[in-house]
Short mmCIF file of C-alpha atoms and ligand atoms in Angstrom, two decimals:
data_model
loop_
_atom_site.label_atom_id
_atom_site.label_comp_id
_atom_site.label_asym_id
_atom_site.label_seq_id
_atom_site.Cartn_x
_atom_site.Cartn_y
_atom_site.Cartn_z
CA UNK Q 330 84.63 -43.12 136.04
CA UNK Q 331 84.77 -43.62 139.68
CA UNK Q 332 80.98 -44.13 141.19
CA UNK Q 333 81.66 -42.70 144.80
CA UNK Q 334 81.53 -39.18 144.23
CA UNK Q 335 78.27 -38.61 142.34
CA UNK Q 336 76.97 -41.00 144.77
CA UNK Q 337 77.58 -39.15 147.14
CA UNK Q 338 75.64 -36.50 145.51
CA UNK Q 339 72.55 -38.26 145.05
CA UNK Q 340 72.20 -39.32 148.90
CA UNK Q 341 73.21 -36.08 150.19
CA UNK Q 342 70.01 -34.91 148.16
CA UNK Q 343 68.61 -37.52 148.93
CA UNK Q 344 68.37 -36.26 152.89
CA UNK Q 345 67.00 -33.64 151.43
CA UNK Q 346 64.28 -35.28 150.16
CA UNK Q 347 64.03 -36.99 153.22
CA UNK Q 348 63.57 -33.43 155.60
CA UNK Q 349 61.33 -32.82 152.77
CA UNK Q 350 58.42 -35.30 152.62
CA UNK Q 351 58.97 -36.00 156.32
CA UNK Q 352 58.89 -39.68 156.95
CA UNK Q 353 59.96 -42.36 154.56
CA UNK Q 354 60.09 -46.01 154.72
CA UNK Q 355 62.23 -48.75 152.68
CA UNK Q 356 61.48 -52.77 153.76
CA UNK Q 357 63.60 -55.35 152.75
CA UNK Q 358 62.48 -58.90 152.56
CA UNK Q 359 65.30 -61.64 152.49
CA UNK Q 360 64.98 -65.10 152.50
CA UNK Q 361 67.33 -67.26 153.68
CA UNK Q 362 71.04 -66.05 154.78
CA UNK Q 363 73.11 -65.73 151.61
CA UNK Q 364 76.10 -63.99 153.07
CA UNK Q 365 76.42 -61.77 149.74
CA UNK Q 366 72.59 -60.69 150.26
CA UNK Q 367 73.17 -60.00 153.77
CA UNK Q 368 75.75 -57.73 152.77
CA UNK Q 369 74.11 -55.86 150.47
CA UNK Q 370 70.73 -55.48 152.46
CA UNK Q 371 73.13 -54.56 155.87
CA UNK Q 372 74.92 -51.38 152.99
CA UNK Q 373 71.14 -50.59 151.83
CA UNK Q 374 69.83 -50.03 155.38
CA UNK Q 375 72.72 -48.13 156.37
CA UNK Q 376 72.45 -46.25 153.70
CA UNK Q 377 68.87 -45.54 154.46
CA UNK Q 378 69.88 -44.60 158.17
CA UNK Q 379 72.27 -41.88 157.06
CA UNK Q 380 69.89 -40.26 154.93
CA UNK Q 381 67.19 -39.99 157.64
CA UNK Q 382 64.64 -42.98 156.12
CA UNK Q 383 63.10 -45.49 158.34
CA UNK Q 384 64.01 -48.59 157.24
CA UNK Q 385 62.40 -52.26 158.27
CA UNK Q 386 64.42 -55.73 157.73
CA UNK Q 387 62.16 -58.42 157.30
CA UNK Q 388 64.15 -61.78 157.58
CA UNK Q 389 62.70 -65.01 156.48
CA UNK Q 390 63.70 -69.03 157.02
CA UNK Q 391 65.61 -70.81 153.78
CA UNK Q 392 62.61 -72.67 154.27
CA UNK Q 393 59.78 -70.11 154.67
CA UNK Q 394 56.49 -71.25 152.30
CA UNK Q 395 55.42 -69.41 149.53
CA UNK Q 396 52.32 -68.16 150.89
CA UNK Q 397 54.35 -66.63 154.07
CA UNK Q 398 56.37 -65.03 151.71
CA UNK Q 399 53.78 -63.33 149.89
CA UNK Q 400 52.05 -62.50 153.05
CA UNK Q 401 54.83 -60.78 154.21
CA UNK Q 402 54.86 -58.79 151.22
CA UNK Q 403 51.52 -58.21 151.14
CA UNK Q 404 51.92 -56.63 155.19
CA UNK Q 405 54.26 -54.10 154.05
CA UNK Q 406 52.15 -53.34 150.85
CA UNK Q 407 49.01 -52.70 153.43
CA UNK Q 408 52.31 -50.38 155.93
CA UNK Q 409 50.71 -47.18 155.48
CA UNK Q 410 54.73 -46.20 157.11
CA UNK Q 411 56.27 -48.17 153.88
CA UNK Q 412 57.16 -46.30 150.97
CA UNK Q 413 59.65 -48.71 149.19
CA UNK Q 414 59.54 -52.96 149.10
CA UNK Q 415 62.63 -54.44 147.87
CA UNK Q 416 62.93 -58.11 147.80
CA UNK Q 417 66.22 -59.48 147.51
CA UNK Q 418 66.91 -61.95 145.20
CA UNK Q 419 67.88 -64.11 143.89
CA UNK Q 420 64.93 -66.26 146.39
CA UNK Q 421 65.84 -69.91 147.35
CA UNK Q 422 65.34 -72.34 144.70
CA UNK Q 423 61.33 -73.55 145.26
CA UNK Q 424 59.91 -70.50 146.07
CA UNK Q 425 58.04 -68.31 142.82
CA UNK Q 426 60.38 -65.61 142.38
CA UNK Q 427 57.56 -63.94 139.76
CA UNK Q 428 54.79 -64.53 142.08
CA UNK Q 429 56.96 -62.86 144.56
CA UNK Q 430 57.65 -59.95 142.64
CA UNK Q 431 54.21 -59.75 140.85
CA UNK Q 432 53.01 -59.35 144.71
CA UNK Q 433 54.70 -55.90 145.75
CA UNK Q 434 52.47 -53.01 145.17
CA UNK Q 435 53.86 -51.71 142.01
CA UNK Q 436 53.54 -48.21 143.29
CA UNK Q 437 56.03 -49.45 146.35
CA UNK Q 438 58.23 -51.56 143.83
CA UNK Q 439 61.57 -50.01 144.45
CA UNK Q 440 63.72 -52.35 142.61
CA UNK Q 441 61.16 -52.16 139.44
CA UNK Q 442 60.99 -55.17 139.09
CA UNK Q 443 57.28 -55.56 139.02
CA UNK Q 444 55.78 -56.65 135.66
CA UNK Q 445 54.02 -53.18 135.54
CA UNK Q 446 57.30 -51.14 135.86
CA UNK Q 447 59.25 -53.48 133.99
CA UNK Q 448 56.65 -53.27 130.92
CA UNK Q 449 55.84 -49.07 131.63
CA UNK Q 450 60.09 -49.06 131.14
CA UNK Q 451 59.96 -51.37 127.84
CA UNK Q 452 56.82 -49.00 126.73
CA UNK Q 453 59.53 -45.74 127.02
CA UNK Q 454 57.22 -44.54 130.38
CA UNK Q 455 59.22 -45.51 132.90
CA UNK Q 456 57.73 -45.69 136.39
CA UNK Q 457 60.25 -47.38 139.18
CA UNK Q 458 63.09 -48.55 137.46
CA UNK Q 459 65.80 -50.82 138.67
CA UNK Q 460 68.75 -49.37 140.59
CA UNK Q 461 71.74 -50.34 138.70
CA UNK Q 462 70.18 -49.42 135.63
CA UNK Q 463 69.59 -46.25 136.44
CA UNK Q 464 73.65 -45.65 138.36
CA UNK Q 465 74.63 -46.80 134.93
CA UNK Q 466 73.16 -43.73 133.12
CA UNK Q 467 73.58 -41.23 135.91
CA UNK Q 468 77.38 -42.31 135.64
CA UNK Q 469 77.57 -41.81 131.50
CA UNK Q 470 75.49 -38.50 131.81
CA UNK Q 471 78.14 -37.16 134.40
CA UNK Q 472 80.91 -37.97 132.07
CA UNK Q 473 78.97 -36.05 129.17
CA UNK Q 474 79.35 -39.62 127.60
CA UNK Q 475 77.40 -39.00 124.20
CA UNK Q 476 74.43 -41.63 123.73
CA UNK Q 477 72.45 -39.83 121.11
CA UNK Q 478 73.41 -41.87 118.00
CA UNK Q 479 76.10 -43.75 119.53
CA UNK Q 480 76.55 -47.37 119.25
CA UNK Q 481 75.62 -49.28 122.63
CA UNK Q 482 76.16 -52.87 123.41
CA UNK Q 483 75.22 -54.38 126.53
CA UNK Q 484 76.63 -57.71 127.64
CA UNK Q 485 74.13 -59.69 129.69
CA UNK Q 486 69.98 -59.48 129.43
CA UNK Q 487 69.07 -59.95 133.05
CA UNK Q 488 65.85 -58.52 134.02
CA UNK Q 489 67.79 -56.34 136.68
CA UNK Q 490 70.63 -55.05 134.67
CA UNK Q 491 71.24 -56.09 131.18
CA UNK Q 492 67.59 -55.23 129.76
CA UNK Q 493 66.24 -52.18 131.42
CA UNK Q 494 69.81 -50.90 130.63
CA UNK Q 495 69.59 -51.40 127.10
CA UNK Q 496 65.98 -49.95 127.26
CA UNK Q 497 67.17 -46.77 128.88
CA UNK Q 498 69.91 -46.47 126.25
CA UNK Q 499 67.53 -46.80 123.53
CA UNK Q 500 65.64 -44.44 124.66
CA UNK Q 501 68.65 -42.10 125.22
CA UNK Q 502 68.68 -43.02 121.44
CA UNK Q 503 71.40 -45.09 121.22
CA UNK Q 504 71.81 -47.91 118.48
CA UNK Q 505 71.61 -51.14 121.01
CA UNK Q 506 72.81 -54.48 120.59
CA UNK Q 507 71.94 -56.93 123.51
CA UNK Q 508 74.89 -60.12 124.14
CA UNK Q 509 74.30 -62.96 125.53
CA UNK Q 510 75.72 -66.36 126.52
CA UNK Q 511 74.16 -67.55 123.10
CA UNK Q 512 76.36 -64.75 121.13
CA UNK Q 513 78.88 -66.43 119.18
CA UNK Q 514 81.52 -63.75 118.49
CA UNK Q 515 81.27 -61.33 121.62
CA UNK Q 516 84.27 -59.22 120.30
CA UNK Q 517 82.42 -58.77 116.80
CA UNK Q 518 80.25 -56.85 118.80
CA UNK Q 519 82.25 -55.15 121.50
CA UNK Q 520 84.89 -53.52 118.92
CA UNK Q 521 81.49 -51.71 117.75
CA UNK Q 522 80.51 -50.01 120.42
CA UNK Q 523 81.32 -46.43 121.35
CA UNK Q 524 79.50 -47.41 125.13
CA UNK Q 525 79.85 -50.75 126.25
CA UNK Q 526 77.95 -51.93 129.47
CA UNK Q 527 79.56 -55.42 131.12
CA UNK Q 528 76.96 -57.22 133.54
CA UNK Q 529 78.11 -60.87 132.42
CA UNK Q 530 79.44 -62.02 136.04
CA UNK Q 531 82.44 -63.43 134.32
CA UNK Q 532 85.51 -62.16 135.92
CA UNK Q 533 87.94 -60.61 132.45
CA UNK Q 534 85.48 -61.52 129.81
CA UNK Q 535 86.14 -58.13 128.10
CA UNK Q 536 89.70 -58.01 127.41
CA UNK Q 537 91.32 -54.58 125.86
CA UNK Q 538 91.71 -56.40 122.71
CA UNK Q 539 87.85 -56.62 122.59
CA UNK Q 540 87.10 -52.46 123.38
CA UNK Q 541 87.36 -49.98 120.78
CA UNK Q 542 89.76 -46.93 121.35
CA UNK Q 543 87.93 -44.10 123.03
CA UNK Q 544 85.05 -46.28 124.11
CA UNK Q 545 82.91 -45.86 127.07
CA UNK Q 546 83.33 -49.11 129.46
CA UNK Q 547 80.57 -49.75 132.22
CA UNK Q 548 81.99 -52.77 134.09
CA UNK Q 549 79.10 -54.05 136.42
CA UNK Q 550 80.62 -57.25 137.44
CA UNK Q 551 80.71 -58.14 140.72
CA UNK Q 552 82.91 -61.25 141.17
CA UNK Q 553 84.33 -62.85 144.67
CA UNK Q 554 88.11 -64.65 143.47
CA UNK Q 555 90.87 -65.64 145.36
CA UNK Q 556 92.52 -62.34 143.99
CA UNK Q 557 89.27 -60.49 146.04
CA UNK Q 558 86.15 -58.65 144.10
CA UNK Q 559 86.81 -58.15 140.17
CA UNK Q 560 84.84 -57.26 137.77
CA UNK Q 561 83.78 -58.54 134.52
CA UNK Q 562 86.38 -56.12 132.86
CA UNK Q 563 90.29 -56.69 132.46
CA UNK Q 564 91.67 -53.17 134.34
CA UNK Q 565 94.17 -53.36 131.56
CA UNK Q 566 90.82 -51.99 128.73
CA UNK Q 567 91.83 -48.68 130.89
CA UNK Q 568 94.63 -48.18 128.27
CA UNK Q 569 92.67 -48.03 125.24
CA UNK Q 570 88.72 -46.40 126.51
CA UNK Q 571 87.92 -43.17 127.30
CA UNK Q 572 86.40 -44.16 130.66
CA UNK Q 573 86.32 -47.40 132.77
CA UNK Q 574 84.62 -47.70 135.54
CA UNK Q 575 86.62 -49.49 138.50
CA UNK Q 576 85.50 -52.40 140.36
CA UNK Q 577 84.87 -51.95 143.19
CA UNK Q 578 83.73 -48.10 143.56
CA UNK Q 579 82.43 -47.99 140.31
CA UNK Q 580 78.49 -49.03 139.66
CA UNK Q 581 78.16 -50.26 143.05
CA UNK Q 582 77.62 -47.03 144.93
CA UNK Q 583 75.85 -45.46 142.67
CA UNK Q 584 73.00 -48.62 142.58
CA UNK Q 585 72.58 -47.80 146.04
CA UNK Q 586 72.06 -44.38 146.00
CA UNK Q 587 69.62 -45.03 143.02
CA UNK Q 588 67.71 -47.48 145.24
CA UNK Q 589 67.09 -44.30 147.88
CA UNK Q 590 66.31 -41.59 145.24
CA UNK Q 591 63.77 -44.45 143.95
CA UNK Q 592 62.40 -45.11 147.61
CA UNK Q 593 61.68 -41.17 147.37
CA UNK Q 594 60.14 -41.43 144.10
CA UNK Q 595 58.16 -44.23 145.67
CA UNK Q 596 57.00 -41.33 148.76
CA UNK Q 597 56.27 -39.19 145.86
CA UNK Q 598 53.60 -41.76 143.50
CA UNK Q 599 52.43 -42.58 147.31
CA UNK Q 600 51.73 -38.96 148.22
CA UNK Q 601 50.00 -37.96 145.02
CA UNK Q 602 53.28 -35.44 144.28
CA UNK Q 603 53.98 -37.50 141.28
CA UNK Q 604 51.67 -39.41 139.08
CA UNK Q 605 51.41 -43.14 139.27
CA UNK Q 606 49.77 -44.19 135.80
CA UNK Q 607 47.44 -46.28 134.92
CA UNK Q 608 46.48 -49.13 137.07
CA UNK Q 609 45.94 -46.45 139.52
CA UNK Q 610 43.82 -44.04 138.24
P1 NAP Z 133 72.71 -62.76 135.74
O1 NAP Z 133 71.26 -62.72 136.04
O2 NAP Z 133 73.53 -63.96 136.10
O3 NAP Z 133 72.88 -62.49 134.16
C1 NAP Z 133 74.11 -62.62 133.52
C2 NAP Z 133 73.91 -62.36 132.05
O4 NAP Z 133 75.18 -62.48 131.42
C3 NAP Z 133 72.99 -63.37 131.36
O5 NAP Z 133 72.11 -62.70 130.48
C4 NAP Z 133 73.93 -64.29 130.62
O6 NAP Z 133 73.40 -64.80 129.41
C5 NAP Z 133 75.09 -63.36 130.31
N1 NAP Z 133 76.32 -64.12 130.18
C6 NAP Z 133 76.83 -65.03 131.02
N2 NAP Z 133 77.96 -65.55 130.53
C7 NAP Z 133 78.16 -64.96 129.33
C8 NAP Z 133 79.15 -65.08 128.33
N3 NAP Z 133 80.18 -65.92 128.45
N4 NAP Z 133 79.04 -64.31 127.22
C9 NAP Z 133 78.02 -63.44 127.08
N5 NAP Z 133 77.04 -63.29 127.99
C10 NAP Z 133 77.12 -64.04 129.11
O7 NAP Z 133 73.47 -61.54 136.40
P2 NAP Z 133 73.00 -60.03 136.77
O8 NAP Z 133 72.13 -60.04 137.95
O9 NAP Z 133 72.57 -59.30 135.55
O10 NAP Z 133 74.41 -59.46 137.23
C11 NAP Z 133 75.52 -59.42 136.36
C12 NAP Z 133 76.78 -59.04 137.14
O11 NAP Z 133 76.59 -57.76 137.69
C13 NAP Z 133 77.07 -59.96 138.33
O12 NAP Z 133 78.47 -60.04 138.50
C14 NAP Z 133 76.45 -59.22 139.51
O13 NAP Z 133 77.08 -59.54 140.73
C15 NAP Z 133 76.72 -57.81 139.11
N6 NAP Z 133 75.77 -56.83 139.67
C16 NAP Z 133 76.33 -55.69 140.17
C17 NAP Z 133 75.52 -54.71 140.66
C18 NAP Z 133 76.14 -53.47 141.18
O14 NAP Z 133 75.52 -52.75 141.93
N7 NAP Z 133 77.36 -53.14 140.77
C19 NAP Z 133 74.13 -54.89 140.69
C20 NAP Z 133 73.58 -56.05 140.13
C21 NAP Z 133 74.43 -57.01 139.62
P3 NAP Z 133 72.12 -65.78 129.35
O15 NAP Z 133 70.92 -64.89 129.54
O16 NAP Z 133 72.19 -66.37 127.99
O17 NAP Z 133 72.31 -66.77 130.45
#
């Protein structure tokens, strides 16, 4: 299940969106210089670029207070021009990451990562939901991969990935079971599942002798080794599932096209197209 060409998709209609509404405006707010994050926020805004958005990089010092941060958030909440915050985390050690958060207008929160989204998701109403999450299930509805009934299992419970994941399986009516590092026989549960999702960040901690035959295999994994970027999955599970997906080219271009159809969503709530519930009115 190669992520590329459906993410493609999504940003060309994206632009669309974009011609559209007119103007539309992602921030990003980094602190510090983590060359990963740098990365990733240089791929988002280029992204952004090519389909037409504005976008705004607002850098901050490894040693930036707390209260600059959430001024700086609380600027580009006031940025009539803004449509979508993201801020990149994870934040230096010493700074609030959930006061951080907790500051972006939830209405602007394009990662979802706001307390708001995160609980409208866990309620079954989801508002702005995380990226990744959401490339995950754009990639297993493009495959037809069935979810209604089927038995998921999700390695990993971040509040980026692994949770809002397993939420949006459940309520594509799935039968979830959430690993963790606490799980003490991982392969008890992965020969189970018909759709396995891997967000771990342990490079080959699903092995082929650990996947059912026919499965579905998300691999999320991101992982920098001498042998280059790897994901969480062994490449050799592609003889026994029914998909993979690779790393890289598999989740990863698909979270970022996610991120802009969100930042559109975002221009939607913001121009009354869609409704924002709730805390809005
Ligand atoms: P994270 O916050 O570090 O969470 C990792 C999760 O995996 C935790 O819940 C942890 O359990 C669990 N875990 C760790 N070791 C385990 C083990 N041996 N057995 C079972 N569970 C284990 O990471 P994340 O942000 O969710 O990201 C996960 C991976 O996806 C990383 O490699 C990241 O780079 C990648 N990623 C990729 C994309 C993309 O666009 N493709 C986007 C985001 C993240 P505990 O909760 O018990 O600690």
């Amino acid at each position: 299940m190669k992520g590329g060409p459906l993410a493609e998709r999504v940003r060309a209609e994206v632009a669309d969106d974009v011609r559209e509404l007119g103007q539309i405006g992602l921030a990003t707010v980094q602190v510090g210089e983590d060359p990963a994050s740098t990365i990733y926020i240089r791929r988002k805004h280029e992204a952004a670029h090519e389909a037409g958005m504005r976008s705004v990089d607002r850098k901050l010092a490894e040693d930036v207070s707390q209260e600059e941060l959430v001024g700086a958030v609380a600027e580009l909440n006031q940025d009539d021009g803004i449509d979508g915050i993201l801020v990149q985390l994870p934040i230096p050690r010493g700074l609030d990451e959930a006061e951080a958060v907790a500051a972006i207008d939830p209405l602007k929160d394009v990662d979802g990562v706001h307390p708001f989204n995160a609980g409208q998701l866990y309620l079954g109403r989801p508002t702005h939901v995380p990226a990744t999450p959401l490339g995950i299930m754009a990639m297993l509805a493009e495959h037809e991969v069935p979810l209604d009934g089927a038995r998921a299992v999700v390695i990993g419970r971040s509040d980026i990935v692994g949770k809002p994941v397993a939420h949006l399986l459940l309520q594509a009516h799935a039968t979830v079971t959430i690993c963790h590092s606490h799980t003490d026989d991982l392969s008890r549960q992965t020969l189970d599942a018909d759709v396995l999702v891997v967000a771990a960040g342990v490079p080959g901690i699903v092995t082929a002798d650990m996947v059912k035959a026919g499965a579905a295999v998300v691999d999320v994994g991101i992982n920098r080794t001498e042998d280059g970027l790897v994901g969480d999955v062994d490449p050799a599970v592609a003889d026994v599932a029914a998909f993979l997906t690779p790393v890289p080219g598999g989740v990863g271009p698909l979270t970022i096209a996610m991120l802009l159809q969100n930042t559109v969503r975002a221009a939607r709530f913001r121009r009354r197209l869609l409704a924002f519930p709730g805390i809005r009115g």
